[in-house]
Amino acid sequence: KKGVFDALPLNPEGRKVGESWDPARDEAAGEQCRAYGAPAIMRIPGRLHITWQDDQTMKVETDAGTQTRVLQFGPAAAAGEPSWQGHSVAQWNIAGRSLKVVTTNLRPGYIRKNGAPYSAKTVLTEYWDLNTFPNGDRFLTITTRVEDPVYFTRPLQTSSDFKKLADAAGWSPTPCSSR
């Protein structure tokens, strides 16, 4: 709901911007994907489809908001124009079992779907870890740290889990929505 910013480290300016949120205005401006940027997309319930685009590029598609993140390994290409998914540079840690991703060059967006903002100066750092449970279930845990010197009083840390499924059953891409 509008104005509910519990657990978010918003400073007074961030709260002011969040309080002025108007989903109809976002829709009219073609900005309905503001809550689907890289700092927020992994917290929106949905499914992921992860593939290799080439030897140095991992592609992560989300069915929520039909977003595509591109994770660059090795020498990073130029960042280009700011976007919802930004520019992500990835590197393997701990014998290739953990992935660190740093994302910059973001368009300003919402950390939550209620207008709580993040700025273009936001830096997103993620750690992607694969876990196998005794029953054989495999989960991807993504731990995020969102740092925003414009709207946050301190970094925001969260984690999300995604269960590996045998097939694409349930994959249901839906467009971004302001509401």
mmCIF file with all atom_site columns, N, CA, C and O in Angstrom, residues 123-145:
data_model
loop_
_atom_site.group_PDB
_atom_site.id
_atom_site.type_symbol
_atom_site.label_atom_id
_atom_site.label_alt_id
_atom_site.label_comp_id
_atom_site.label_asym_id
_atom_site.label_entity_id
_atom_site.label_seq_id
_atom_site.pdbx_PDB_ins_code
_atom_site.Cartn_x
_atom_site.Cartn_y
_atom_site.Cartn_z
_atom_site.occupancy
_atom_site.B_iso_or_equiv
_atom_site.pdbx_formal_charge
_atom_site.auth_seq_id
_atom_site.auth_comp_id
_atom_site.auth_asym_id
_atom_site.auth_atom_id
_atom_site.pdbx_PDB_model_num
ATOM 1  N N  . VAL A 1 123 ? 23.690 1.234   -6.295 1.00 0.00 ? 123 VAL A N  1
ATOM 2  C CA . VAL A 1 123 ? 24.579 0.109   -6.614 1.00 0.00 ? 123 VAL A CA 1
ATOM 3  C C  . VAL A 1 123 ? 23.966 -1.131  -5.983 1.00 0.00 ? 123 VAL A C  1
ATOM 4  O O  . VAL A 1 123 ? 23.667 -1.157  -4.790 1.00 0.00 ? 123 VAL A O  1
ATOM 5  N N  . LEU A 1 124 ? 23.761 -2.146  -6.796 1.00 0.00 ? 124 LEU A N  1
ATOM 6  C CA . LEU A 1 124 ? 23.199 -3.421  -6.362 1.00 0.00 ? 124 LEU A CA 1
ATOM 7  C C  . LEU A 1 124 ? 24.316 -4.460  -6.368 1.00 0.00 ? 124 LEU A C  1
ATOM 8  O O  . LEU A 1 124 ? 24.956 -4.671  -7.396 1.00 0.00 ? 124 LEU A O  1
ATOM 9  N N  . THR A 1 125 ? 24.544 -5.104  -5.225 1.00 0.00 ? 125 THR A N  1
ATOM 10 C CA . THR A 1 125 ? 25.503 -6.205  -5.138 1.00 0.00 ? 125 THR A CA 1
ATOM 11 C C  . THR A 1 125 ? 24.740 -7.449  -4.730 1.00 0.00 ? 125 THR A C  1
ATOM 12 O O  . THR A 1 125 ? 23.994 -7.427  -3.748 1.00 0.00 ? 125 THR A O  1
ATOM 13 N N  . GLU A 1 126 ? 24.908 -8.512  -5.497 1.00 0.00 ? 126 GLU A N  1
ATOM 14 C CA . GLU A 1 126 ? 24.197 -9.765  -5.237 1.00 0.00 ? 126 GLU A CA 1
ATOM 15 C C  . GLU A 1 126 ? 25.178 -10.919 -5.130 1.00 0.00 ? 126 GLU A C  1
ATOM 16 O O  . GLU A 1 126 ? 26.215 -10.932 -5.793 1.00 0.00 ? 126 GLU A O  1
ATOM 17 N N  . TYR A 1 127 ? 24.795 -11.899 -4.306 1.00 0.00 ? 127 TYR A N  1
ATOM 18 C CA . TYR A 1 127 ? 25.522 -13.164 -4.206 1.00 0.00 ? 127 TYR A CA 1
ATOM 19 C C  . TYR A 1 127 ? 24.526 -14.269 -4.520 1.00 0.00 ? 127 TYR A C  1
ATOM 20 O O  . TYR A 1 127 ? 23.494 -14.386 -3.870 1.00 0.00 ? 127 TYR A O  1
ATOM 21 N N  . TRP A 1 128 ? 24.835 -15.048 -5.537 1.00 0.00 ? 128 TRP A N  1
ATOM 22 C CA . TRP A 1 128 ? 23.969 -16.119 -5.994 1.00 0.00 ? 128 TRP A CA 1
ATOM 23 C C  . TRP A 1 128 ? 24.614 -17.438 -5.557 1.00 0.00 ? 128 TRP A C  1
ATOM 24 O O  . TRP A 1 128 ? 25.744 -17.743 -5.957 1.00 0.00 ? 128 TRP A O  1
ATOM 25 N N  . ASP A 1 129 ? 23.903 -18.216 -4.759 1.00 0.00 ? 129 ASP A N  1
ATOM 26 C CA . ASP A 1 129 ? 24.421 -19.482 -4.232 1.00 0.00 ? 129 ASP A CA 1
ATOM 27 C C  . ASP A 1 129 ? 23.454 -20.614 -4.526 1.00 0.00 ? 129 ASP A C  1
ATOM 28 O O  . ASP A 1 129 ? 22.245 -20.477 -4.313 1.00 0.00 ? 129 ASP A O  1
ATOM 29 N N  . LEU A 1 130 ? 24.001 -21.751 -4.981 1.00 0.00 ? 130 LEU A N  1
ATOM 30 C CA . LEU A 1 130 ? 23.198 -22.947 -5.204 1.00 0.00 ? 130 LEU A CA 1
ATOM 31 C C  . LEU A 1 130 ? 23.262 -23.815 -3.958 1.00 0.00 ? 130 LEU A C  1
ATOM 32 O O  . LEU A 1 130 ? 24.338 -24.027 -3.392 1.00 0.00 ? 130 LEU A O  1
ATOM 33 N N  . ASN A 1 131 ? 22.103 -24.319 -3.545 1.00 0.00 ? 131 ASN A N  1
ATOM 34 C CA . ASN A 1 131 ? 22.016 -25.181 -2.367 1.00 0.00 ? 131 ASN A CA 1
ATOM 35 C C  . ASN A 1 131 ? 21.240 -26.435 -2.733 1.00 0.00 ? 131 ASN A C  1
ATOM 36 O O  . ASN A 1 131 ? 20.210 -26.359 -3.399 1.00 0.00 ? 131 ASN A O  1
ATOM 37 N N  . THR A 1 132 ? 21.748 -27.592 -2.277 1.00 0.00 ? 132 THR A N  1
ATOM 38 C CA . THR A 1 132 ? 21.051 -28.862 -2.487 1.00 0.00 ? 132 THR A CA 1
ATOM 39 C C  . THR A 1 132 ? 20.659 -29.413 -1.125 1.00 0.00 ? 132 THR A C  1
ATOM 40 O O  . THR A 1 132 ? 21.505 -29.536 -0.236 1.00 0.00 ? 132 THR A O  1
ATOM 41 N N  . PHE A 1 133 ? 19.384 -29.741 -0.987 1.00 0.00 ? 133 PHE A N  1
ATOM 42 C CA . PHE A 1 133 ? 18.865 -30.258 0.265  1.00 0.00 ? 133 PHE A CA 1
ATOM 43 C C  . PHE A 1 133 ? 18.959 -31.784 0.276  1.00 0.00 ? 133 PHE A C  1
ATOM 44 O O  . PHE A 1 133 ? 19.095 -32.401 -0.789 1.00 0.00 ? 133 PHE A O  1
ATOM 45 N N  . PRO A 1 134 ? 18.910 -32.412 1.452  1.00 0.00 ? 134 PRO A N  1
ATOM 46 C CA . PRO A 1 134 ? 19.036 -33.874 1.538  1.00 0.00 ? 134 PRO A CA 1
ATOM 47 C C  . PRO A 1 134 ? 18.045 -34.640 0.664  1.00 0.00 ? 134 PRO A C  1
ATOM 48 O O  . PRO A 1 134 ? 18.361 -35.719 0.172  1.00 0.00 ? 134 PRO A O  1
ATOM 49 N N  . ASN A 1 135 ? 16.874 -34.081 0.421  1.00 0.00 ? 135 ASN A N  1
ATOM 50 C CA . ASN A 1 135 ? 15.883 -34.764 -0.432 1.00 0.00 ? 135 ASN A CA 1
ATOM 51 C C  . ASN A 1 135 ? 16.157 -34.566 -1.924 1.00 0.00 ? 135 ASN A C  1
ATOM 52 O O  . ASN A 1 135 ? 15.400 -35.036 -2.760 1.00 0.00 ? 135 ASN A O  1
ATOM 53 N N  . GLY A 1 136 ? 17.229 -33.830 -2.259 1.00 0.00 ? 136 GLY A N  1
ATOM 54 C CA . GLY A 1 136 ? 17.595 -33.613 -3.656 1.00 0.00 ? 136 GLY A CA 1
ATOM 55 C C  . GLY A 1 136 ? 17.096 -32.303 -4.246 1.00 0.00 ? 136 GLY A C  1
ATOM 56 O O  . GLY A 1 136 ? 17.496 -31.932 -5.355 1.00 0.00 ? 136 GLY A O  1
ATOM 57 N N  . ASP A 1 137 ? 16.201 -31.603 -3.554 1.00 0.00 ? 137 ASP A N  1
ATOM 58 C CA . ASP A 1 137 ? 15.729 -30.309 -4.052 1.00 0.00 ? 137 ASP A CA 1
ATOM 59 C C  . ASP A 1 137 ? 16.891 -29.344 -4.154 1.00 0.00 ? 137 ASP A C  1
ATOM 60 O O  . ASP A 1 137 ? 17.762 -29.307 -3.282 1.00 0.00 ? 137 ASP A O  1
ATOM 61 N N  . ARG A 1 138 ? 16.888 -28.571 -5.230 1.00 0.00 ? 138 ARG A N  1
ATOM 62 C CA . ARG A 1 138 ? 17.938 -27.561 -5.433 1.00 0.00 ? 138 ARG A CA 1
ATOM 63 C C  . ARG A 1 138 ? 17.303 -26.184 -5.429 1.00 0.00 ? 138 ARG A C  1
ATOM 64 O O  . ARG A 1 138 ? 16.270 -25.969 -6.052 1.00 0.00 ? 138 ARG A O  1
ATOM 65 N N  . PHE A 1 139 ? 17.953 -25.269 -4.709 1.00 0.00 ? 139 PHE A N  1
ATOM 66 C CA . PHE A 1 139 ? 17.486 -23.900 -4.595 1.00 0.00 ? 139 PHE A CA 1
ATOM 67 C C  . PHE A 1 139 ? 18.601 -22.937 -4.966 1.00 0.00 ? 139 PHE A C  1
ATOM 68 O O  . PHE A 1 139 ? 19.769 -23.188 -4.676 1.00 0.00 ? 139 PHE A O  1
ATOM 69 N N  . LEU A 1 140 ? 18.222 -21.836 -5.585 1.00 0.00 ? 140 LEU A N  1
ATOM 70 C CA . LEU A 1 140 ? 19.119 -20.717 -5.819 1.00 0.00 ? 140 LEU A CA 1
ATOM 71 C C  . LEU A 1 140 ? 18.749 -19.662 -4.791 1.00 0.00 ? 140 LEU A C  1
ATOM 72 O O  . LEU A 1 140 ? 17.596 -19.222 -4.742 1.00 0.00 ? 140 LEU A O  1
ATOM 73 N N  . THR A 1 141 ? 19.710 -19.285 -3.957 1.00 0.00 ? 141 THR A N  1
ATOM 74 C CA . THR A 1 141 ? 19.507 -18.218 -2.981 1.00 0.00 ? 141 THR A CA 1
ATOM 75 C C  . THR A 1 141 ? 20.232 -16.982 -3.483 1.00 0.00 ? 141 THR A C  1
ATOM 76 O O  . THR A 1 141 ? 21.436 -17.046 -3.770 1.00 0.00 ? 141 THR A O  1
ATOM 77 N N  . ILE A 1 142 ? 19.516 -15.879 -3.609 1.00 0.00 ? 142 ILE A N  1
ATOM 78 C CA . ILE A 1 142 ? 20.115 -14.623 -4.051 1.00 0.00 ? 142 ILE A CA 1
ATOM 79 C C  . ILE A 1 142 ? 20.043 -13.642 -2.885 1.00 0.00 ? 142 ILE A C  1
ATOM 80 O O  . ILE A 1 142 ? 18.952 -13.266 -2.448 1.00 0.00 ? 142 ILE A O  1
ATOM 81 N N  . THR A 1 143 ? 21.216 -13.278 -2.386 1.00 0.00 ? 143 THR A N  1
ATOM 82 C CA . THR A 1 143 ? 21.322 -12.311 -1.301 1.00 0.00 ? 143 THR A CA 1
ATOM 83 C C  . THR A 1 143 ? 21.675 -10.967 -1.924 1.00 0.00 ? 143 THR A C  1
ATOM 84 O O  . THR A 1 143 ? 22.633 -10.885 -2.701 1.00 0.00 ? 143 THR A O  1
ATOM 85 N N  . THR A 1 144 ? 20.899 -9.933  -1.622 1.00 0.00 ? 144 THR A N  1
ATOM 86 C CA . THR A 1 144 ? 21.104 -8.625  -2.252 1.00 0.00 ? 144 THR A CA 1
ATOM 87 C C  . THR A 1 144 ? 21.463 -7.563  -1.229 1.00 0.00 ? 144 THR A C  1
ATOM 88 O O  . THR A 1 144 ? 21.015 -7.602  -0.083 1.00 0.00 ? 144 THR A O  1
ATOM 89 N N  . ARG A 1 145 ? 22.246 -6.629  -1.684 1.00 0.00 ? 145 ARG A N  1
ATOM 90 C CA . ARG A 1 145 ? 22.588 -5.429  -0.913 1.00 0.00 ? 145 ARG A CA 1
ATOM 91 C C  . ARG A 1 145 ? 22.367 -4.252  -1.857 1.00 0.00 ? 145 ARG A C  1
ATOM 92 O O  . ARG A 1 145 ? 23.039 -4.146  -2.885 1.00 0.00 ? 145 ARG A O  1
#
